[in-house]
Short mmCIF file of C-alpha atoms and ligand atoms in Angstrom, two decimals:
data_model
loop_
_atom_site.label_atom_id
_atom_site.label_comp_id
_atom_site.label_asym_id
_atom_site.label_seq_id
_atom_site.Cartn_x
_atom_site.Cartn_y
_atom_site.Cartn_z
CA MET A 1 60.54 -29.60 71.46
CA LYS A 2 57.77 -31.81 72.80
CA PHE A 3 54.40 -30.26 73.61
CA PHE A 4 52.52 -31.48 76.66
CA VAL A 5 49.23 -29.95 77.77
CA ASP A 6 48.70 -29.20 81.45
CA THR A 7 45.07 -30.13 82.05
CA ALA A 8 42.77 -32.93 83.19
CA ASP A 9 39.95 -31.76 80.91
CA ILE A 10 39.40 -34.63 78.47
CA ASN A 11 37.54 -32.41 75.98
CA GLU A 12 40.49 -30.04 75.75
CA ILE A 13 42.86 -33.01 75.40
CA ASN A 14 40.77 -34.55 72.60
CA ASP A 15 40.67 -31.21 70.82
CA LEU A 16 44.43 -30.68 71.01
CA ALA A 17 45.23 -34.32 70.19
CA ALA A 18 43.34 -33.84 66.90
CA THR A 19 45.94 -31.24 65.83
CA GLY A 20 48.62 -33.94 65.87
CA LEU A 21 50.89 -31.63 67.88
CA LEU A 22 50.31 -33.11 71.30
CA ASP A 23 53.11 -35.28 72.71
CA GLY A 24 51.87 -35.81 76.25
CA VAL A 25 49.78 -34.59 79.18
CA THR A 26 50.56 -33.38 82.68
CA THR A 27 48.12 -33.24 85.56
CA ASN A 28 48.40 -32.36 89.23
CA PRO A 29 46.05 -32.69 92.23
CA SER A 30 44.66 -29.18 91.63
CA LEU A 31 43.80 -29.99 88.01
CA ILE A 32 42.17 -33.29 89.05
CA ALA A 33 40.09 -31.40 91.63
CA LYS A 34 39.12 -28.85 88.95
CA SER A 35 37.96 -31.65 86.61
CA GLY A 36 35.52 -32.84 89.29
CA ARG A 37 36.19 -36.43 88.14
CA ASP A 38 37.54 -39.62 89.70
CA PHE A 39 41.37 -39.56 89.52
CA LYS A 40 41.84 -43.09 88.15
CA GLU A 41 39.03 -42.73 85.60
CA VAL A 42 40.27 -39.45 84.21
CA ILE A 43 43.88 -40.66 83.94
CA LYS A 44 42.79 -43.86 82.18
CA ASP A 45 40.69 -41.77 79.76
CA ILE A 46 43.67 -39.54 79.02
CA CYS A 47 45.96 -42.56 78.48
CA SER A 48 43.49 -43.92 75.92
CA VAL A 49 43.68 -40.70 73.87
CA VAL A 50 47.39 -39.81 74.12
CA ASP A 51 50.25 -42.22 73.36
CA GLY A 52 52.94 -40.05 74.97
CA PRO A 53 53.70 -39.68 78.67
CA VAL A 54 50.76 -38.89 80.94
CA SER A 55 51.84 -37.51 84.30
CA ALA A 56 49.73 -38.47 87.32
CA GLU A 57 50.82 -37.21 90.73
CA VAL A 58 50.98 -38.96 94.09
CA ALA A 59 49.00 -37.29 96.88
CA SER A 60 50.95 -38.40 99.96
CA THR A 61 54.10 -36.77 101.23
CA GLU A 62 55.58 -39.62 103.31
CA TYR A 63 57.83 -42.20 101.61
CA ASP A 64 55.87 -45.39 102.33
CA ALA A 65 52.49 -43.93 101.40
CA MET A 66 53.95 -42.22 98.35
CA LEU A 67 55.53 -45.45 97.14
CA ALA A 68 52.27 -47.34 97.61
CA GLU A 69 50.39 -44.69 95.60
CA ALA A 70 53.07 -44.67 92.91
CA ASN A 71 52.82 -48.47 92.60
CA GLU A 72 49.06 -48.13 92.09
CA ILE A 73 49.24 -45.20 89.66
CA ARG A 74 51.77 -46.89 87.39
CA THR A 75 49.34 -49.74 86.71
CA TRP A 76 46.85 -47.31 85.12
CA GLY A 77 48.55 -47.20 81.71
CA ASP A 78 51.72 -48.13 79.83
CA ASN A 79 52.46 -44.46 79.23
CA ILE A 80 52.13 -43.26 82.82
CA ALA A 81 54.81 -40.99 84.25
CA VAL A 82 54.41 -41.02 88.02
CA LYS A 83 54.73 -37.47 89.31
CA VAL A 84 56.46 -36.97 92.65
CA PRO A 85 57.34 -33.79 94.53
CA LEU A 86 60.93 -32.64 94.81
CA THR A 87 61.45 -33.75 98.41
CA GLU A 88 63.78 -36.31 99.93
CA ALA A 89 60.93 -38.86 100.04
CA GLY A 90 59.88 -37.97 96.49
CA LEU A 91 63.38 -38.54 95.13
CA LYS A 92 63.69 -41.86 96.98
CA VAL A 93 60.51 -42.99 95.25
CA CYS A 94 61.83 -41.58 91.98
CA LYS A 95 65.05 -43.62 92.20
CA GLN A 96 63.19 -46.80 93.01
CA LEU A 97 60.62 -46.42 90.22
CA SER A 98 63.10 -45.34 87.58
CA ASP A 99 65.37 -48.29 88.45
CA GLU A 100 62.33 -50.48 87.74
CA GLY A 101 61.75 -48.83 84.35
CA THR A 102 58.83 -46.54 85.24
CA MET A 103 58.88 -42.95 83.98
CA VAL A 104 59.00 -40.39 86.78
CA ASN A 105 58.27 -36.67 86.52
CA VAL A 106 59.75 -34.75 89.46
CA THR A 107 57.60 -31.70 90.09
CA LEU A 108 57.73 -28.47 92.09
CA CYS A 109 61.35 -27.72 91.11
CA PHE A 110 62.44 -24.18 91.90
CA SER A 111 66.25 -24.37 91.88
CA ALA A 112 69.15 -25.73 89.85
CA ALA A 113 70.33 -27.63 92.94
CA GLN A 114 67.03 -29.50 93.05
CA ALA A 115 67.30 -30.27 89.33
CA ILE A 116 70.72 -31.87 89.86
CA LEU A 117 69.26 -34.15 92.54
CA ALA A 118 66.36 -35.18 90.29
CA ALA A 119 68.75 -36.13 87.48
CA LYS A 120 70.86 -38.19 89.89
CA ALA A 121 67.68 -39.92 91.06
CA GLY A 122 67.02 -41.02 87.47
CA ALA A 123 63.99 -38.81 86.77
CA SER A 124 62.65 -38.99 83.22
CA PHE A 125 61.48 -35.38 83.55
CA ILE A 126 62.28 -32.45 85.81
CA SER A 127 59.52 -29.85 86.04
CA PRO A 128 60.80 -26.37 86.91
CA PHE A 129 57.87 -23.97 87.48
CA VAL A 130 58.68 -20.75 85.63
CA GLY A 131 55.39 -18.88 86.15
CA ARG A 132 55.37 -19.37 89.90
CA LEU A 133 58.93 -18.00 90.08
CA ASP A 134 57.96 -14.99 87.95
CA ASP A 135 54.99 -14.48 90.29
CA ILE A 136 57.36 -13.82 93.20
CA SER A 137 59.60 -11.48 91.16
CA SER A 138 62.21 -14.15 90.49
CA ASP A 139 63.35 -14.99 86.93
CA GLY A 140 61.77 -18.30 85.94
CA MET A 141 63.50 -18.47 82.57
CA ARG A 142 66.92 -18.00 84.14
CA LEU A 143 66.34 -21.24 86.02
CA ILE A 144 65.59 -23.04 82.73
CA ALA A 145 68.83 -21.72 81.24
CA GLU A 146 70.78 -22.91 84.29
CA ILE A 147 69.28 -26.40 84.23
CA CYS A 148 69.82 -26.78 80.47
CA THR A 149 73.48 -25.80 80.89
CA ILE A 150 74.03 -28.18 83.80
CA TYR A 151 72.35 -31.14 82.08
CA ASP A 152 74.33 -30.44 78.88
CA ASN A 153 77.51 -30.65 80.96
CA TYR A 154 76.67 -34.21 81.98
CA PRO A 155 75.56 -36.27 78.96
CA GLN A 156 75.01 -39.24 81.30
CA PHE A 157 71.98 -37.39 82.74
CA ASP A 158 68.95 -38.72 80.83
CA THR A 159 66.49 -36.35 82.50
CA GLU A 160 64.48 -34.12 80.15
CA VAL A 161 63.81 -30.50 81.08
CA LEU A 162 60.01 -30.11 81.15
CA VAL A 163 59.22 -26.42 81.46
CA ALA A 164 56.10 -26.09 83.61
CA SER A 165 53.86 -23.37 85.04
CA ILE A 166 53.90 -21.63 81.68
CA ARG A 167 51.87 -18.44 81.46
CA SER A 168 52.52 -17.08 77.96
CA PRO A 169 53.74 -18.02 74.46
CA MET A 170 57.04 -16.24 75.16
CA HIS A 171 57.82 -18.75 77.92
CA ILE A 172 57.57 -21.44 75.22
CA VAL A 173 59.65 -19.57 72.65
CA GLU A 174 62.36 -18.74 75.19
CA SER A 175 62.39 -22.37 76.39
CA ALA A 176 62.85 -23.57 72.81
CA LYS A 177 65.74 -21.13 72.30
CA MET A 178 67.41 -22.60 75.39
CA GLY A 179 66.96 -26.16 74.14
CA ALA A 180 64.49 -27.35 76.79
CA HIS A 181 63.19 -30.76 75.76
CA VAL A 182 59.52 -30.38 76.69
CA MET A 183 57.04 -27.72 77.67
CA THR A 184 53.69 -28.16 79.37
CA SER A 185 51.17 -25.38 79.25
CA PRO A 186 47.46 -24.70 79.68
CA PRO A 187 45.45 -25.27 76.46
CA ASP A 188 44.87 -21.54 75.90
CA VAL A 189 48.60 -20.79 75.80
CA ILE A 190 49.14 -23.52 73.19
CA ARG A 191 46.32 -21.99 71.10
CA ALA A 192 47.85 -18.53 71.49
CA LEU A 193 50.95 -19.80 69.67
CA TYR A 194 48.99 -19.80 66.38
CA LYS A 195 48.04 -16.16 66.68
CA HIS A 196 49.55 -13.19 64.89
CA PRO A 197 47.58 -10.08 63.85
CA LEU A 198 49.48 -9.89 60.56
CA THR A 199 48.43 -13.48 59.76
CA ASP A 200 44.76 -12.50 60.32
CA LYS A 201 45.13 -9.29 58.33
CA GLY A 202 47.02 -10.96 55.48
CA LEU A 203 44.53 -13.82 55.28
CA ALA A 204 41.55 -11.44 55.15
CA ALA A 205 43.17 -9.59 52.23
CA PHE A 206 43.90 -12.82 50.35
CA VAL A 207 40.31 -14.00 50.84
CA GLU A 208 38.95 -10.70 49.48
CA ASP A 209 41.33 -10.63 46.51
CA TRP A 210 40.58 -14.25 45.66
CA LYS A 211 36.86 -13.43 45.46
CA LYS A 212 37.68 -10.81 42.82
CA THR A 213 39.17 -13.48 40.55
CA GLY A 214 35.80 -15.25 40.39
CA GLN A 215 37.69 -18.57 40.30
CA SER A 216 37.25 -21.77 42.28
CA ILE A 217 40.06 -24.27 42.94
CA LEU A 218 37.79 -27.35 43.05
C1 E4P B 301 53.18 -28.95 85.86
O1 E4P B 301 53.26 -30.14 85.69
C2 E4P B 301 52.18 -28.30 86.72
O2 E4P B 301 51.01 -29.07 86.71
C3 E4P B 301 51.80 -26.95 86.24
O3 E4P B 301 52.54 -26.54 85.13
C4 E4P B 301 51.65 -25.94 87.32
O4 E4P B 301 51.27 -24.73 86.73
P1 E4P B 301 50.62 -23.53 87.56
O5 E4P B 301 51.71 -22.80 88.24
O6 E4P B 301 49.97 -22.67 86.49
O7 E4P B 301 49.62 -24.13 88.50
#
């Protein structure tokens, strides 16, 4: 399973990249606004740190404007995945860009029907938002299971399931059990994956017992 981080904070990205576990980055207009930085500058910075796909999202909703923005965004790095919304215009742009060899991440997916359309439009990634579904008392993980099943039924679909809007480590574990290709989560959720109270407790005991031996390894 590939790990993407969902942030436009370059310090967080540098920190996670140093672990060697980071396969890509996703951003969206809200995350760019939160960074307080120029869109192009921050995306270029991210592309210089991470080799894997870096998703940068169009801002317009009409086809012509969206295509013009997509054509600009894809010049910002060799590893750019242009992010488009799951609308008719977005999927038209997706088809055009993917036919020309540009990676496209189709975002704001909330149904299996939408995921089928994105795959037919040649998306590199489909981003179903599990947390936002959970937030409205719908089952986000059930959507991931449905999309994984459908894509498995059609090996000619090259689209990777990128689980987005992750809120907890269990979203990641459940996604891995279902065979989702990629997950993107906030930095804190990735860090939470390391944590287990028995690891902390066990390590503290080993450290104490080692002191009693009076030995040193080096
Ligand atoms: C994915 O690409 C989105 O940027 C993101 O996962 C949305 O998450 P949110 O629902 O926490 O805003």
